[in-house]
Amino acid sequence: MIKFVKAGALTLGAITAVALLPAAAEAASPQSICGAGYTLVKDGSRAIKTKKGEQLAVTHLLYNGRTGKNCAVTIKTMYIGKPSYTYVGLNVENGTDAGEGAWFDRYAGPIYVNARHKCVRYSGKASSPDGKKKAFGGRDKFDNCG
């Protein structure tokens, strides 16, 4: 009887874990992180790579036409669930700069700026948990003038 209860508990735990996977994956999408009304802009995803070309994250730029705000987020593609330095930055031409960087498990951001009728650029950084691998990326020029 005890073996059956333990097996049942393990099975229930496995079923619960499988049921939680889609929600966890959805939480890591740029749209779900930024919120309702935000859509990925043209040229709105940039790989964050080491000098050797290893991708550690992707930085995304989204826009909400109703509010005139941009949102940026850097989502890790390696070392997910392990704290490592992750950064996201967003700059408005002749305007506001926003950024967030710390030791995150999954992503940095979201960060928001008002950018209606203004051009923006975005950037990201990521590292390995031990800090030995460092990756950078983003779009250097101002574009996506909303």
mmCIF file of C-alpha atoms in Angstrom:
data_model
loop_
_atom_site.group_PDB
_atom_site.id
_atom_site.type_symbol
_atom_site.label_atom_id
_atom_site.label_comp_id
_atom_site.label_asym_id
_atom_site.label_seq_id
_atom_site.Cartn_x
_atom_site.Cartn_y
_atom_site.Cartn_z
ATOM 1 C CA MET A 1 0.000 0.000 0.000
ATOM 2 C CA ILE A 2 2.789 2.422 0.812
ATOM 3 C CA LYS A 3 4.504 1.685 -2.506
ATOM 4 C CA PHE A 4 1.275 2.437 -4.356
ATOM 5 C CA VAL A 5 0.832 5.764 -2.540
ATOM 6 C CA LYS A 6 4.422 6.786 -3.275
ATOM 7 C CA ALA A 7 4.055 5.845 -6.932
ATOM 8 C CA GLY A 8 0.750 7.706 -7.090
ATOM 9 C CA ALA A 9 2.350 10.775 -5.542
ATOM 10 C CA LEU A 10 5.206 10.642 -8.021
ATOM 11 C CA THR A 11 2.818 10.239 -10.919
ATOM 12 C CA LEU A 12 0.707 13.146 -9.731
ATOM 13 C CA GLY A 13 3.862 15.239 -9.307
ATOM 14 C CA ALA A 14 4.972 14.366 -12.833
ATOM 15 C CA ILE A 15 1.549 15.234 -14.226
ATOM 16 C CA THR A 16 1.577 18.548 -12.351
ATOM 17 C CA ALA A 17 5.070 19.353 -13.637
ATOM 18 C CA VAL A 18 4.051 18.592 -17.223
ATOM 19 C CA ALA A 19 0.924 20.714 -16.839
ATOM 20 C CA LEU A 20 3.052 23.658 -15.684
ATOM 21 C CA LEU A 21 5.466 23.555 -18.624
ATOM 22 C CA PRO A 22 3.298 25.472 -21.139
ATOM 23 C CA ALA A 23 2.661 28.279 -18.648
ATOM 24 C CA ALA A 24 6.386 28.573 -17.898
ATOM 25 C CA ALA A 25 7.237 28.693 -21.607
ATOM 26 C CA GLU A 26 4.544 31.306 -22.228
ATOM 27 C CA ALA A 27 5.903 33.485 -19.412
ATOM 28 C CA ALA A 28 9.228 33.717 -21.256
ATOM 29 C CA SER A 29 7.802 35.190 -24.487
ATOM 30 C CA PRO A 30 8.531 38.886 -25.086
ATOM 31 C CA GLN A 31 4.816 39.633 -25.591
ATOM 32 C CA SER A 32 3.787 38.045 -22.298
ATOM 33 C CA ILE A 33 6.601 39.822 -20.444
ATOM 34 C CA CYS A 34 5.804 43.281 -21.888
ATOM 35 C CA GLY A 35 2.033 42.895 -21.607
ATOM 36 C CA ALA A 36 -1.139 43.264 -23.634
ATOM 37 C CA GLY A 37 -0.981 45.425 -26.743
ATOM 38 C CA TYR A 38 2.781 45.084 -27.325
ATOM 39 C CA THR A 39 3.927 43.607 -30.624
ATOM 40 C CA LEU A 40 7.407 42.796 -31.872
ATOM 41 C CA VAL A 41 8.675 45.520 -34.216
ATOM 42 C CA LYS A 42 10.382 44.970 -37.571
ATOM 43 C CA ASP A 43 13.991 44.050 -36.809
ATOM 44 C CA GLY A 44 12.934 43.689 -33.174
ATOM 45 C CA SER A 45 15.043 40.705 -32.075
ATOM 46 C CA ARG A 46 18.816 40.643 -31.785
ATOM 47 C CA ALA A 47 21.002 37.744 -30.682
ATOM 48 C CA ILE A 48 23.293 38.427 -27.740
ATOM 49 C CA LYS A 49 26.514 36.593 -28.582
ATOM 50 C CA THR A 50 30.024 36.159 -27.235
ATOM 51 C CA LYS A 51 33.003 37.149 -29.400
ATOM 52 C CA LYS A 52 33.256 33.461 -30.341
ATOM 53 C CA GLY A 53 29.644 33.504 -31.584
ATOM 54 C CA GLU A 54 27.958 31.615 -28.748
ATOM 55 C CA GLN A 55 24.437 32.943 -28.181
ATOM 56 C CA LEU A 56 23.544 33.488 -24.524
ATOM 57 C CA ALA A 57 20.331 35.521 -24.932
ATOM 58 C CA VAL A 58 18.069 37.467 -27.293
ATOM 59 C CA THR A 59 17.003 41.077 -26.809
ATOM 60 C CA HIS A 60 13.555 42.030 -28.115
ATOM 61 C CA LEU A 61 11.980 45.399 -28.921
ATOM 62 C CA LEU A 62 8.193 45.754 -28.878
ATOM 63 C CA TYR A 63 5.816 48.669 -29.425
ATOM 64 C CA ASN A 64 2.307 49.508 -28.284
ATOM 65 C CA GLY A 65 0.617 51.790 -30.847
ATOM 66 C CA ARG A 66 -2.177 52.698 -28.446
ATOM 67 C CA THR A 67 0.124 53.999 -25.700
ATOM 68 C CA GLY A 68 3.116 55.072 -27.831
ATOM 69 C CA LYS A 69 5.475 53.146 -25.565
ATOM 70 C CA ASN A 70 8.311 50.797 -26.469
ATOM 71 C CA CYS A 71 9.204 47.806 -24.329
ATOM 72 C CA ALA A 72 12.498 45.896 -24.335
ATOM 73 C CA VAL A 73 13.472 42.629 -22.677
ATOM 74 C CA THR A 74 16.539 40.355 -22.829
ATOM 75 C CA ILE A 75 15.598 36.678 -22.542
ATOM 76 C CA LYS A 76 18.312 34.153 -21.761
ATOM 77 C CA THR A 77 18.808 31.218 -24.141
ATOM 78 C CA MET A 78 21.549 29.591 -22.016
ATOM 79 C CA TYR A 79 21.907 29.181 -18.244
ATOM 80 C CA ILE A 80 18.129 29.476 -17.816
ATOM 81 C CA GLY A 81 17.187 29.076 -14.170
ATOM 82 C CA LYS A 82 20.713 29.931 -12.987
ATOM 83 C CA PRO A 83 21.461 33.493 -11.900
ATOM 84 C CA SER A 84 23.802 35.220 -14.342
ATOM 85 C CA TYR A 85 24.270 38.847 -15.276
ATOM 86 C CA THR A 86 21.607 39.878 -17.787
ATOM 87 C CA TYR A 87 20.969 43.417 -19.049
ATOM 88 C CA VAL A 88 18.514 45.220 -21.320
ATOM 89 C CA GLY A 89 18.818 48.832 -22.489
ATOM 90 C CA LEU A 90 16.524 51.112 -24.464
ATOM 91 C CA ASN A 91 17.394 54.594 -25.745
ATOM 92 C CA VAL A 92 15.139 57.223 -27.305
ATOM 93 C CA GLU A 93 16.858 59.554 -29.760
ATOM 94 C CA ASN A 94 17.257 62.938 -28.034
ATOM 95 C CA GLY A 95 15.282 61.610 -25.102
ATOM 96 C CA THR A 96 15.008 59.052 -22.338
ATOM 97 C CA ASP A 97 17.390 56.200 -21.618
ATOM 98 C CA ALA A 98 16.268 53.168 -19.640
ATOM 99 C CA GLY A 99 18.117 50.060 -18.552
ATOM 100 C CA GLU A 100 18.062 47.184 -16.134
ATOM 101 C CA GLY A 101 20.852 44.778 -15.294
ATOM 102 C CA ALA A 102 21.357 42.304 -12.459
ATOM 103 C CA TRP A 103 21.807 38.575 -11.764
ATOM 104 C CA PHE A 104 18.581 37.160 -13.204
ATOM 105 C CA ASP A 105 17.393 33.552 -13.648
ATOM 106 C CA ARG A 106 15.492 33.995 -16.942
ATOM 107 C CA TYR A 107 15.358 37.556 -18.302
ATOM 108 C CA ALA A 108 16.091 41.247 -17.734
ATOM 109 C CA GLY A 109 13.256 43.735 -18.087
ATOM 110 C CA PRO A 110 10.755 44.644 -19.119
ATOM 111 C CA ILE A 111 11.716 48.281 -19.460
ATOM 112 C CA TYR A 112 9.486 50.915 -21.036
ATOM 113 C CA VAL A 113 9.980 54.331 -22.658
ATOM 114 C CA ASN A 114 7.568 56.789 -24.257
ATOM 115 C CA ALA A 115 8.609 56.950 -27.901
ATOM 116 C CA ARG A 116 5.658 58.109 -30.012
ATOM 117 C CA HIS A 117 7.078 59.840 -33.141
ATOM 118 C CA LYS A 118 10.640 59.160 -31.905
ATOM 119 C CA CYS A 119 13.365 56.727 -32.939
ATOM 120 C CA VAL A 120 14.824 54.131 -30.574
ATOM 121 C CA ARG A 121 17.717 51.705 -30.268
ATOM 122 C CA TYR A 122 18.093 48.754 -27.938
ATOM 123 C CA SER A 123 20.820 46.556 -26.506
ATOM 124 C CA GLY A 124 21.419 43.540 -24.331
ATOM 125 C CA LYS A 125 24.156 41.815 -22.388
ATOM 126 C CA ALA A 126 24.420 38.391 -20.801
ATOM 127 C CA SER A 127 27.058 36.302 -19.060
ATOM 128 C CA SER A 128 27.629 32.794 -17.804
ATOM 129 C CA PRO A 129 26.959 32.210 -14.080
ATOM 130 C CA ASP A 130 30.707 32.271 -13.369
ATOM 131 C CA GLY A 131 31.101 35.494 -15.400
ATOM 132 C CA LYS A 132 33.748 34.011 -17.703
ATOM 133 C CA LYS A 133 31.567 34.234 -20.833
ATOM 134 C CA LYS A 134 30.265 37.681 -21.742
ATOM 135 C CA ALA A 135 27.926 38.457 -24.623
ATOM 136 C CA PHE A 136 26.694 41.721 -26.139
ATOM 137 C CA GLY A 137 24.297 42.731 -28.892
ATOM 138 C CA GLY A 138 21.491 44.947 -30.037
ATOM 139 C CA ARG A 139 20.880 47.594 -32.654
ATOM 140 C CA ASP A 140 23.353 50.501 -32.643
ATOM 141 C CA LYS A 141 21.465 52.880 -34.924
ATOM 142 C CA PHE A 142 18.225 54.656 -34.093
ATOM 143 C CA ASP A 143 15.259 53.216 -35.996
ATOM 144 C CA ASN A 144 11.643 52.098 -35.475
ATOM 145 C CA CYS A 145 10.475 55.673 -35.353
ATOM 146 C CA GLY A 146 6.966 55.318 -33.932
#
